Coordinates of C-alpha atoms and ligand atoms in Angstrom, one line a residue:
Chain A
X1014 CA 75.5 114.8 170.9
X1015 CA 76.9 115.1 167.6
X1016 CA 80.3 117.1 167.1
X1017 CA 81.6 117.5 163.3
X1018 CA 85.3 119.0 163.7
X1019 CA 87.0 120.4 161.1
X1020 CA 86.0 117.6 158.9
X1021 CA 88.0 116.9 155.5
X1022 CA 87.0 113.9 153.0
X1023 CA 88.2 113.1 149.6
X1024 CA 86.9 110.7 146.9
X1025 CA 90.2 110.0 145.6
X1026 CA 91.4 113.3 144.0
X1027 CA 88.1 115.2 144.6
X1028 CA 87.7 116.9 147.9
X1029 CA 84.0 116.6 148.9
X1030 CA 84.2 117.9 151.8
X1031 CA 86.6 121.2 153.1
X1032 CA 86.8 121.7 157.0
X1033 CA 83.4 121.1 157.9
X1034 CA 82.5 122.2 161.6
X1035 CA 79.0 121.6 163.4
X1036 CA 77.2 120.1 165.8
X1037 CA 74.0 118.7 167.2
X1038 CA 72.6 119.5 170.8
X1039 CA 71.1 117.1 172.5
X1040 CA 67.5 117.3 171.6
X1041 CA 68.0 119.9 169.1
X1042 CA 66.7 119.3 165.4
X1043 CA 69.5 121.1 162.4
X1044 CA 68.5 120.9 159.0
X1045 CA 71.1 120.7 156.2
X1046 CA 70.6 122.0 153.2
X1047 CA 72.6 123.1 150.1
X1048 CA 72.0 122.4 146.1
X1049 CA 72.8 119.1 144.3
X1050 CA 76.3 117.9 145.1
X1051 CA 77.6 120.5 147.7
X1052 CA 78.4 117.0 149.7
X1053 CA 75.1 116.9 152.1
X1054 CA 74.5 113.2 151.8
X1055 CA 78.5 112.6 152.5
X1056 CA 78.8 114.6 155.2
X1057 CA 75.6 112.6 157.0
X1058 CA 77.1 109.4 156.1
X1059 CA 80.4 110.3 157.5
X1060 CA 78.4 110.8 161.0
X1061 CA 78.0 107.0 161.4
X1062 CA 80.7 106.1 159.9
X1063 CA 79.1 104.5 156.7
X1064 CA 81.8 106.7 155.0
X1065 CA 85.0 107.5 156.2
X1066 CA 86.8 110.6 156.8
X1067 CA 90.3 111.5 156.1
X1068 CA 91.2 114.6 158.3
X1069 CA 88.8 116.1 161.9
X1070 CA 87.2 114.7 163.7
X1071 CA 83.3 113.1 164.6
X1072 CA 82.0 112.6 168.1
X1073 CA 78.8 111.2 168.6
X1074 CA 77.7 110.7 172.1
X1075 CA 81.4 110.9 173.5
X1076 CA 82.4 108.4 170.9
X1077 CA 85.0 109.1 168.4
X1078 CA 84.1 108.1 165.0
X1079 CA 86.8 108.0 163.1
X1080 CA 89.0 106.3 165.8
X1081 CA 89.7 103.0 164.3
X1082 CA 89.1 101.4 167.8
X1083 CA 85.6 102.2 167.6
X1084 CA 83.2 99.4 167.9
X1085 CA 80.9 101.0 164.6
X1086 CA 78.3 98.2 164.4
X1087 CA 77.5 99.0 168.5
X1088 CA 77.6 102.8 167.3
X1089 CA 75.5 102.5 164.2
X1090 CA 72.9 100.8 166.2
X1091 CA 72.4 103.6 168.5
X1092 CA 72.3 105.9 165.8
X1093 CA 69.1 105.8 163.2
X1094 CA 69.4 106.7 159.7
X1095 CA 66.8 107.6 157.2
X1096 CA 67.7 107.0 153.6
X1097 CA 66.3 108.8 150.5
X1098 CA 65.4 105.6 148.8
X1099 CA 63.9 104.2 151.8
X1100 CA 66.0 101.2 151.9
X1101 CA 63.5 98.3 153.6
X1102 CA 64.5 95.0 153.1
X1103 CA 62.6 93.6 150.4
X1104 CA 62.7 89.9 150.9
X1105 CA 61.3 90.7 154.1
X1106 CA 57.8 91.8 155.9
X1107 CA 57.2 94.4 157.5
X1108 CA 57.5 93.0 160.9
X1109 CA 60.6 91.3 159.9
X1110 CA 62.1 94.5 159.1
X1111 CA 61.5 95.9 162.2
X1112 CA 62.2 92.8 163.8
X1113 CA 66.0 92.0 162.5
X1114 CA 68.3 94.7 163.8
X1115 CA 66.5 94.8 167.4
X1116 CA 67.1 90.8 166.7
X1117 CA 70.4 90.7 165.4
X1118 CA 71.9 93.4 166.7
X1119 CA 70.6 94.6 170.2
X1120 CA 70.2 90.7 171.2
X1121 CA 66.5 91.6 171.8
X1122 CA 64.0 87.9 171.7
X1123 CA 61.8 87.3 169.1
X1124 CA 58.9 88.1 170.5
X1125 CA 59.8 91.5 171.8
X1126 CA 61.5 92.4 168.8
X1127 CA 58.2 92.0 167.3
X1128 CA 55.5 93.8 169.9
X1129 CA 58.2 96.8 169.9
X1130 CA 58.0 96.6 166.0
X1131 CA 54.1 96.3 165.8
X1132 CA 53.6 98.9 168.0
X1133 CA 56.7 101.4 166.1
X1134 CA 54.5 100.6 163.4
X1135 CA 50.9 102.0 164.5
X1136 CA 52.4 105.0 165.5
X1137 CA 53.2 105.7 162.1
X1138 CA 49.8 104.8 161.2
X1139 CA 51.0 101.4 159.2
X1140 CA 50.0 98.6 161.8
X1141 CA 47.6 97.4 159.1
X1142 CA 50.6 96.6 156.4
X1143 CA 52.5 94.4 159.4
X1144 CA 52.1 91.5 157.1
X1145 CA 53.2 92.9 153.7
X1146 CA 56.3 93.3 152.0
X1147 CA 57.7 96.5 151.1
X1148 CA 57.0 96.0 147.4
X1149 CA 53.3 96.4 148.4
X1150 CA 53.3 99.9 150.1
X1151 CA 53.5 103.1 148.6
X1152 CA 56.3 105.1 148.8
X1153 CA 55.4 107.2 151.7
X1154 CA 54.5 103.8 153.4
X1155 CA 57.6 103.0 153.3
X1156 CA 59.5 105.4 154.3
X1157 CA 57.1 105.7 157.5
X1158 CA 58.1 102.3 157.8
X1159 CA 61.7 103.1 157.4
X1160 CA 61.9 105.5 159.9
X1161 CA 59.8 103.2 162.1
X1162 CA 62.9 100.7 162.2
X1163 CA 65.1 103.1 163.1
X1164 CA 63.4 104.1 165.8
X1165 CA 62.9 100.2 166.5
X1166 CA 66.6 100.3 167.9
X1167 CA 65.6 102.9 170.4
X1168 CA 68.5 105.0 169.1
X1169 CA 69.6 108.5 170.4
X1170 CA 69.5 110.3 167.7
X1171 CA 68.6 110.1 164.1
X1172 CA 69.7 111.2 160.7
X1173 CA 67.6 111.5 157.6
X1174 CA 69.1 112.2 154.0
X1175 CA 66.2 113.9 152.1
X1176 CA 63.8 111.7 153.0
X1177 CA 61.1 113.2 151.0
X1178 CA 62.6 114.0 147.8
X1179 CA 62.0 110.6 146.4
X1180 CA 58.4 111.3 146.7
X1181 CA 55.4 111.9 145.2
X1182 CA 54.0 115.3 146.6
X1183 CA 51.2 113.8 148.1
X1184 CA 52.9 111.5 150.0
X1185 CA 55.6 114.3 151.3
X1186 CA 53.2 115.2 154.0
X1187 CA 52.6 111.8 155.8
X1188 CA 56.0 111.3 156.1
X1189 CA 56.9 114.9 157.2
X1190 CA 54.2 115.0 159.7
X1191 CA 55.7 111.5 161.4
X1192 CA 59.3 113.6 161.6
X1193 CA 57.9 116.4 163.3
X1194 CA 55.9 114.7 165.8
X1195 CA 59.4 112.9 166.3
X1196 CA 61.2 116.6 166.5
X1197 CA 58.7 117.6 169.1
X1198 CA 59.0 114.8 171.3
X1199 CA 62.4 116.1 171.5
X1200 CA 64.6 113.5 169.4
X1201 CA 67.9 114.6 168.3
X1202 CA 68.2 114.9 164.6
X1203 CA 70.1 115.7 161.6
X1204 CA 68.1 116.2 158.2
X1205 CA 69.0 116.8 154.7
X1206 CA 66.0 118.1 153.2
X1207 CA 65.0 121.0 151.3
X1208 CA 61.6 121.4 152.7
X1209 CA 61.3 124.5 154.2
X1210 CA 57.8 124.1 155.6
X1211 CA 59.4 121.3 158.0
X1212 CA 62.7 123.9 159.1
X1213 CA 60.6 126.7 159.8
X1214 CA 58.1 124.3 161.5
X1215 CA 60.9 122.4 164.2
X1216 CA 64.3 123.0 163.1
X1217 CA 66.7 124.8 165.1
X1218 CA 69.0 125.7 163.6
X1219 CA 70.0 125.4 159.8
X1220 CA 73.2 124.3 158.1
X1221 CA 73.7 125.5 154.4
X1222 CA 76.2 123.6 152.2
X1223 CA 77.8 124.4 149.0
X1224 CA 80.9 122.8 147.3
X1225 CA 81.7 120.8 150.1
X1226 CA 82.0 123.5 152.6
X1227 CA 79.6 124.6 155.7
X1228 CA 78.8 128.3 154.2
X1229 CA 76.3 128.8 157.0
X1230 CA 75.1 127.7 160.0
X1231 CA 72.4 129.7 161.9
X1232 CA 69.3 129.6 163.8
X1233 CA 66.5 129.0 162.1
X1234 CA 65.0 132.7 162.6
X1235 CA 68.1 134.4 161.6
X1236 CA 68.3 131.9 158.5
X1237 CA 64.9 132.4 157.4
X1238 CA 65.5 136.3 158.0
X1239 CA 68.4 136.8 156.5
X1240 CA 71.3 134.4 155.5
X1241 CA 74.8 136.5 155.7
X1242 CA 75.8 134.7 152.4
X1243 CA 74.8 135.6 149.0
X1244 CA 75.0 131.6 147.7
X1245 CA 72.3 130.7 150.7
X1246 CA 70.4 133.9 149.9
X1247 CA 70.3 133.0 146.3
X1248 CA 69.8 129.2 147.3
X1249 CA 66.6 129.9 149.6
X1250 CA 64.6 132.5 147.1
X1251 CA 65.4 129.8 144.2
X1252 CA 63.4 127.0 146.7
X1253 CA 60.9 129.0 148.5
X1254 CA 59.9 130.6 145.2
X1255 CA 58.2 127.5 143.4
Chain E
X590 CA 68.5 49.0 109.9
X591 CA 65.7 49.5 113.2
X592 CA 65.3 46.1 113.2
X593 CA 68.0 45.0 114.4
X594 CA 67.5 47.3 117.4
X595 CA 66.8 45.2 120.8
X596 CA 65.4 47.4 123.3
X597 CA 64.1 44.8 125.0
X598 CA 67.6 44.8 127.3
X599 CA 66.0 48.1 128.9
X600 CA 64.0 46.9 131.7
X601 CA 66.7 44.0 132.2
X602 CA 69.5 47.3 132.6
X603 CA 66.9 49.3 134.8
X604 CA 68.1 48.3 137.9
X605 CA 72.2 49.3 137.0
X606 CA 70.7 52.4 135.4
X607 CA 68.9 53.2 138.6
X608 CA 72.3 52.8 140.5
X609 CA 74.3 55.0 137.8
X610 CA 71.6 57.8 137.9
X611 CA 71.6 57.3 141.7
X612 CA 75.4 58.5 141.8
X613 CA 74.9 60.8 139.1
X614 CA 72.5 62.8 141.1
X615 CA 74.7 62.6 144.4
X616 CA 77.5 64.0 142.4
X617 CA 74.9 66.9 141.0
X618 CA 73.9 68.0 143.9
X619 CA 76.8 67.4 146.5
X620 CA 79.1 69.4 143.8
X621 CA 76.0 72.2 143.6
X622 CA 75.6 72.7 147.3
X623 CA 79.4 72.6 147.8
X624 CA 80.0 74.4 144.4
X625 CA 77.6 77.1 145.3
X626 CA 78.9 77.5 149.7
X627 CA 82.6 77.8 148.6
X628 CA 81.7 79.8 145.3
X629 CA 79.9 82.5 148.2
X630 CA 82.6 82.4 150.3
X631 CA 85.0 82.7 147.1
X632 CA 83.0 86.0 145.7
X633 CA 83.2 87.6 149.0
X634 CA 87.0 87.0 149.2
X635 CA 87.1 88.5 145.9
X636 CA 85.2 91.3 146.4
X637 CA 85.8 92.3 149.9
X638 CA 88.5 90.2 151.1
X639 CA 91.5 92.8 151.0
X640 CA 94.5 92.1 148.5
X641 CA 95.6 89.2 149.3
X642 CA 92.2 86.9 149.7
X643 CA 90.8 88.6 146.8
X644 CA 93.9 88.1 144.4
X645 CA 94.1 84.1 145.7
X646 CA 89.8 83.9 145.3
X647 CA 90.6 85.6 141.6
X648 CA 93.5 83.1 140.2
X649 CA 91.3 80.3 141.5
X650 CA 88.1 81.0 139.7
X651 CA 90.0 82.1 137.0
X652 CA 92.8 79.5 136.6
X653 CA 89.7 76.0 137.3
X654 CA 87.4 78.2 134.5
X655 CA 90.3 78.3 132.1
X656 CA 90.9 73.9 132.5
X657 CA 88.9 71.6 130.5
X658 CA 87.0 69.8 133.2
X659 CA 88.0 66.5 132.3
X660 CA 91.6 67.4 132.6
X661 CA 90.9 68.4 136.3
X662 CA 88.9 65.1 136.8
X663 CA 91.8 63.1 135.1
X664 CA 94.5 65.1 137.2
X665 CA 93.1 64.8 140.4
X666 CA 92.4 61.1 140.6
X667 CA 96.2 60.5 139.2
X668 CA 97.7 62.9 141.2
X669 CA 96.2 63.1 144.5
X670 CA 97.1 59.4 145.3
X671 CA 100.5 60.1 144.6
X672 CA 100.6 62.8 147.3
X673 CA 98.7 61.1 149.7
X674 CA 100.1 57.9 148.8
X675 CA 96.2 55.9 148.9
X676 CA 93.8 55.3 146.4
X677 CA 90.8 57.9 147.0
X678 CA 88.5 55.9 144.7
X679 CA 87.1 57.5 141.8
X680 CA 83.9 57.8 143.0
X681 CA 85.0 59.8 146.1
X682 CA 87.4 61.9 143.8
X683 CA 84.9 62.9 141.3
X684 CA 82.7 64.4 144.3
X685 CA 85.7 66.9 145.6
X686 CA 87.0 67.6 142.1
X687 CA 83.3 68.5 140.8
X688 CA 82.9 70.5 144.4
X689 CA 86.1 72.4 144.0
X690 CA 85.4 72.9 139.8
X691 CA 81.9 74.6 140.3
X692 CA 82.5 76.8 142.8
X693 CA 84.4 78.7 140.4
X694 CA 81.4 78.9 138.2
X695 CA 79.1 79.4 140.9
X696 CA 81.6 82.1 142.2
X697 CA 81.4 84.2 139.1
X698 CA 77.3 83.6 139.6
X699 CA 77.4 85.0 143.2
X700 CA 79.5 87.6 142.3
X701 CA 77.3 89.4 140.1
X702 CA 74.5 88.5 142.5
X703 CA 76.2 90.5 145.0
X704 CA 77.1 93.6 142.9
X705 CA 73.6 93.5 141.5
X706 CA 72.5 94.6 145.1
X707 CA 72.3 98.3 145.5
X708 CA 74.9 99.7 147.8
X709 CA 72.1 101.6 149.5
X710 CA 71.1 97.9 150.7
X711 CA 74.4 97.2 152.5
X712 CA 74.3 100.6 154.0
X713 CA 70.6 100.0 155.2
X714 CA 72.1 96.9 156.7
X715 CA 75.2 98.8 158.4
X716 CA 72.9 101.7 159.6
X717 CA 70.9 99.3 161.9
X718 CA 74.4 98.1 163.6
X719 CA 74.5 95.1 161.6
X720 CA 78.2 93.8 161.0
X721 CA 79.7 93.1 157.5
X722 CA 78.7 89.4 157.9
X723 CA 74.7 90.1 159.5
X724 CA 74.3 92.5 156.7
X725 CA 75.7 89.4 154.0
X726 CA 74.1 86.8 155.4
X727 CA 70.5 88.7 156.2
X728 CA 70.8 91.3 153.8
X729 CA 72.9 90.7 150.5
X730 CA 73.1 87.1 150.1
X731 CA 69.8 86.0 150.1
X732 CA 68.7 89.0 147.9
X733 CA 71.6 88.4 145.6
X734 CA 70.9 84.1 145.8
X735 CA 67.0 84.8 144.9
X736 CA 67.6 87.4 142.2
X737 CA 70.2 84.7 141.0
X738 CA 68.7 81.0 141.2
X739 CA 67.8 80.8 137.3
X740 CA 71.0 81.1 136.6
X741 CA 72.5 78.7 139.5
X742 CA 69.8 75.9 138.3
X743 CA 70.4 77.1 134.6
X744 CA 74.6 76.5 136.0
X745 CA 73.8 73.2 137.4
X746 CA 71.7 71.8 134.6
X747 CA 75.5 71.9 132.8
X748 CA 76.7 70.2 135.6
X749 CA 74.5 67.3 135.5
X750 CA 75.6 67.3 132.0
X751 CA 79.2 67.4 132.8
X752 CA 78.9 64.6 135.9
X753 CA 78.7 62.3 132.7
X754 CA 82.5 63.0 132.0
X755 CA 83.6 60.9 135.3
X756 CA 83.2 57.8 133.4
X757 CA 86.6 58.6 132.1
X758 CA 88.0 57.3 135.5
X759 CA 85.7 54.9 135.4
X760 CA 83.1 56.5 138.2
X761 CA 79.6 54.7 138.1
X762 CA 77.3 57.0 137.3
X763 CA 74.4 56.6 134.7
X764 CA 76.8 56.6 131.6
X765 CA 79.1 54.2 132.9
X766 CA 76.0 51.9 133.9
X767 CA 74.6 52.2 130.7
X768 CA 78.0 51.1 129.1
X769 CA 78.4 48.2 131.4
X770 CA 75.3 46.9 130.7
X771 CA 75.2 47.4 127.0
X772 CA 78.5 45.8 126.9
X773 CA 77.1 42.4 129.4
X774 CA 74.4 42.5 127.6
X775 CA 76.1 42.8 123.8
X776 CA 73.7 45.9 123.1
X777 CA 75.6 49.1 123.4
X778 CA 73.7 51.2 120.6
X779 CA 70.5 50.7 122.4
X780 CA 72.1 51.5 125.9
X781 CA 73.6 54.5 124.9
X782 CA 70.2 55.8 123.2
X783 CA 68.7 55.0 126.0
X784 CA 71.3 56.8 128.3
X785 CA 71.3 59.6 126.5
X786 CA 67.1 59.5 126.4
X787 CA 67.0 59.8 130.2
X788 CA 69.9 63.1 130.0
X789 CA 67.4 64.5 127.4
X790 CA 64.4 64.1 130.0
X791 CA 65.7 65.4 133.1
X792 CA 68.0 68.2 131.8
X793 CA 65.0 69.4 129.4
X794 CA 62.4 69.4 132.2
X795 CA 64.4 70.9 134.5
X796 CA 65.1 73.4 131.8
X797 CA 61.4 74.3 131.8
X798 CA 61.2 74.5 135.1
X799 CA 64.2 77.3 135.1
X800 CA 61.9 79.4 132.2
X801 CA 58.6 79.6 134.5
X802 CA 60.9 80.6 137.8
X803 CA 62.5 83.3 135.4
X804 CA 58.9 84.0 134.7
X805 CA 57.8 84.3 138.4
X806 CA 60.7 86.6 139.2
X807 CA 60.1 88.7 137.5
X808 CA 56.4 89.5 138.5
X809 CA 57.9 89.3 141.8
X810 CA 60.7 92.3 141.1
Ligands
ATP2518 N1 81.3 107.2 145.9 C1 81.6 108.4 145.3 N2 82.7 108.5 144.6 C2 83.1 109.6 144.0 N3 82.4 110.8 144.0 C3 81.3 110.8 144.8 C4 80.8 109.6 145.4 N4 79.7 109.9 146.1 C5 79.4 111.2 145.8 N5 80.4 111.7 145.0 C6 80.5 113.1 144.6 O1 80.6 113.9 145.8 C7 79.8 115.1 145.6 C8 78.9 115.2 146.8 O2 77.9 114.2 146.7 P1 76.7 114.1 147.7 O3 75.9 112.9 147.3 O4 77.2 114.2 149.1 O5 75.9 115.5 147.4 P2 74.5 115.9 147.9 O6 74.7 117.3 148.5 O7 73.9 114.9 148.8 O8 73.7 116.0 146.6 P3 72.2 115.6 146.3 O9 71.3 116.8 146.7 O10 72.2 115.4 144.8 O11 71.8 114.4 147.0 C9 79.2 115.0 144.3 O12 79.9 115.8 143.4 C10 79.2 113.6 143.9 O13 79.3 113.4 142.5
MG2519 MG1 72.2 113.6 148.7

């Protein structure tokens, strides 16, 4: 579903990314994960194109990426995307944020837009808020809410970047509990997070980043038992220890 | 010295005045909503409109902000009959040369509008499939427009202001009546306090009105 060839990308001088290669399976969930600045939220925003890329490759569905013939807006919008800051539109409802890409962008009428957004919304337990603006919710609302507009485009697969970490640690949980039910219903995803809990729980395999490169990339079980490379072996007794 | 003051040519001018302010206001607000569409369009040029837009939006706002306005007023209704060969009327010029003068203003508003959005915003917009103009025109503009309208009402107060300077080519608006009439009437001083009386109102109120939205923003924010 998602291929990541050989994938170089500089920010002018600096190389952020060195030859990255991975891919996700069709209904398989790969966690990325890697300390601050090994390039985890670039390589996830190269996937859809909301960054570029300077040398590989990036096929989503059959779709090349990179290939400036690509039609990105109809490729974003069958892609979902999870930010860290939650991103919600914040002159608009609720509804209206679920409403507007399905609106906009799929061609979808008003009122459809709106009964697939009100009912996005009670499965993440919101359908109460419909009315509000984002300014109201807390921040595990919102990000519930976030990943309820994604899903509002019916995409095929989704990508999160650390979509706890901007969290208070109570709220981690309602927002973790809405991905895995999402994971187990067998939805294709790519997730930078560093909550282990949630890759033991449903990830498949795991994808370890440092200093722009792909260091490792393993099933879950022989990640979790033990990572070939020192930096991840360091990296995972450093997290799992607090 | 008061005494000699006649104010009692005030209601007699009201009707003139009534005209003058009449025009005055068209001017204001055709050169705001004008000033303020071509300003957007300007600022997104300059900021996203490749080298060549962006370099044209830049000298433009730059070169009309570096012009007295009364120059451009004075230049445009002198010159533009020359190359069109008919009289535009001073009126009509005074609209397109306030229009075209603003937006630069307005431009440099919108701009840091826009760049006060977070990127994380646009992205948002891009992730859902929107294209660069869905994620302006639902996204960026009408954050960056609310998060700015002090400052475009504080930017058009001026302009009201500067509307009076159109009586240099002889444009009705409320100065101009007020002149006419204090001349007709063989009581300038008095028109001109007057005149300047009714400026004082609008532009202060309108000024208050600007502090409480500040106000209100920012409990919304
Ligand atoms: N727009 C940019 N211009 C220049 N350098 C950038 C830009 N965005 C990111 N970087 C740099 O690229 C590197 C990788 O950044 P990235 O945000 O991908 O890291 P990350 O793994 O997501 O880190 P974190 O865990 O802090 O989110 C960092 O060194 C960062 O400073
Ligand atoms: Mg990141």
């Amino acid at each position: 579903m998602i291929d990541i060839k050989n994938v170089s990308k500089w920010y002018g001088n600096f190389k952020v990314l060195t030859d990255c290669t991975t891919n996700v399976a069709k209904g398989e969930v790969v966690v990325v994960c890697g300390p601050s600045g090994s390039g985890k939220s670039t390589l996830i925003k190269c996937v859809n194109a909301l960054e570029p890329i300077q040398q590989g490759q990036i096929i989503v569905d059959g779709t090349t990426v990179s290939d400036p013939k690509t039609n990105l807006p109809k490729l974003r919008a069958r892609v979902g995307m999870v930010f860290q800051h939650f991103e919600l539109f914040p002159h608009m409802s609720i509804t209206q944020n679920l409403a507007i890409g399905q609106i906009k962008v799929l061609g979808r009428s008003k009122d459809e837009a709106i009964e697939r957004g009100i009912k996005l919304l009670d499965r993440v337990g919101l359908k109460a808020h419909a009315n509000k603006f984002p300014g109201e919710l807390s921040g595990g609302q919102q990000q519930r809410v976030a990943i309820a507009r994604a899903l509002s485009m019916d995409p095929i697969c989704m990508l999160f970047d650390e979509p706890t970490s901007a969290l208070d640690p109570e709220m981690i949980n309602e927002v973790l509990d809405v991905m895995v039910e999402l994971a187990q219903e067998g939805m294709t995803m790519m997730v930078v997070t560093h909550e282990m809990g949630f890759a033991r729980k449903v990830a498949h395999r795991v994808v370890f980043m440092d200093a722009g490169q792909i260091v490792e990339d393993a099933k879950k079980d022989d990640f979790f038992g033990k990572p070939r490379s020192e930096r991840a072996q360091q990296f995972l007794s450093k997290i799992l220890s607090h | 010295m008061l005494s000699n003051f006649d104010f009692s040519v005030i209601p007699v001018s009201l009707p003139f005045i009534w005209e003058g302010l009449l025009y005055s206001f068209k001017l204001t607000i055709t050169a705001m909503c004008g000033g303020i569409i071509l300003g957007t369009l300007l600022a997104l040029a300059r900021l996203s409109g490749g080298p060549v837009l962006s370099r044209f939006a830049a000298a433009y706002v730059d070169t009309l902000r570096s012009i007295p306005l009364l120059m451009v007023i004075l230049w445009f209704f002198f010159l533009i009959p020359l190359v069109t060969g008919k009289p535009m009327g001073a009126e009509n010029s005074a609209l397109i040369t306030f229009t075209l003068f603003e937006a630069a203003f307005y431009s440099e508003i919108m701009r840091a509008g826009i760049q006060s959005i977070p990127k994380g915003q646009v992205n948002a917009g891009y992730a859902v499939g929107m294209t660069y103009w869905q994620t302006m025109g639902n996204v960026v503009l009408p954050q960056a427009f609310r998060n700015m309208l002090p400052v475009l009402l504080t930017q058009t107060i001026i302009l009201f202001q500067d509307t009076s300077l159109v009586y240099a080519i002889g444009a009705k608006d409320l100065l101009k009546a007020a002149e006419n009439t204090g001349k007709n009437y063989n009581r300038p001083v008095e028109m001109y306090v007057f005149s300047a009386l009714i400026y004082f109102i609008i532009c202060f109120s309108l000024s208050m009105l600007v502090k409480r939205l500040q106000k209100r923003i920012a409990i919304i924010r």
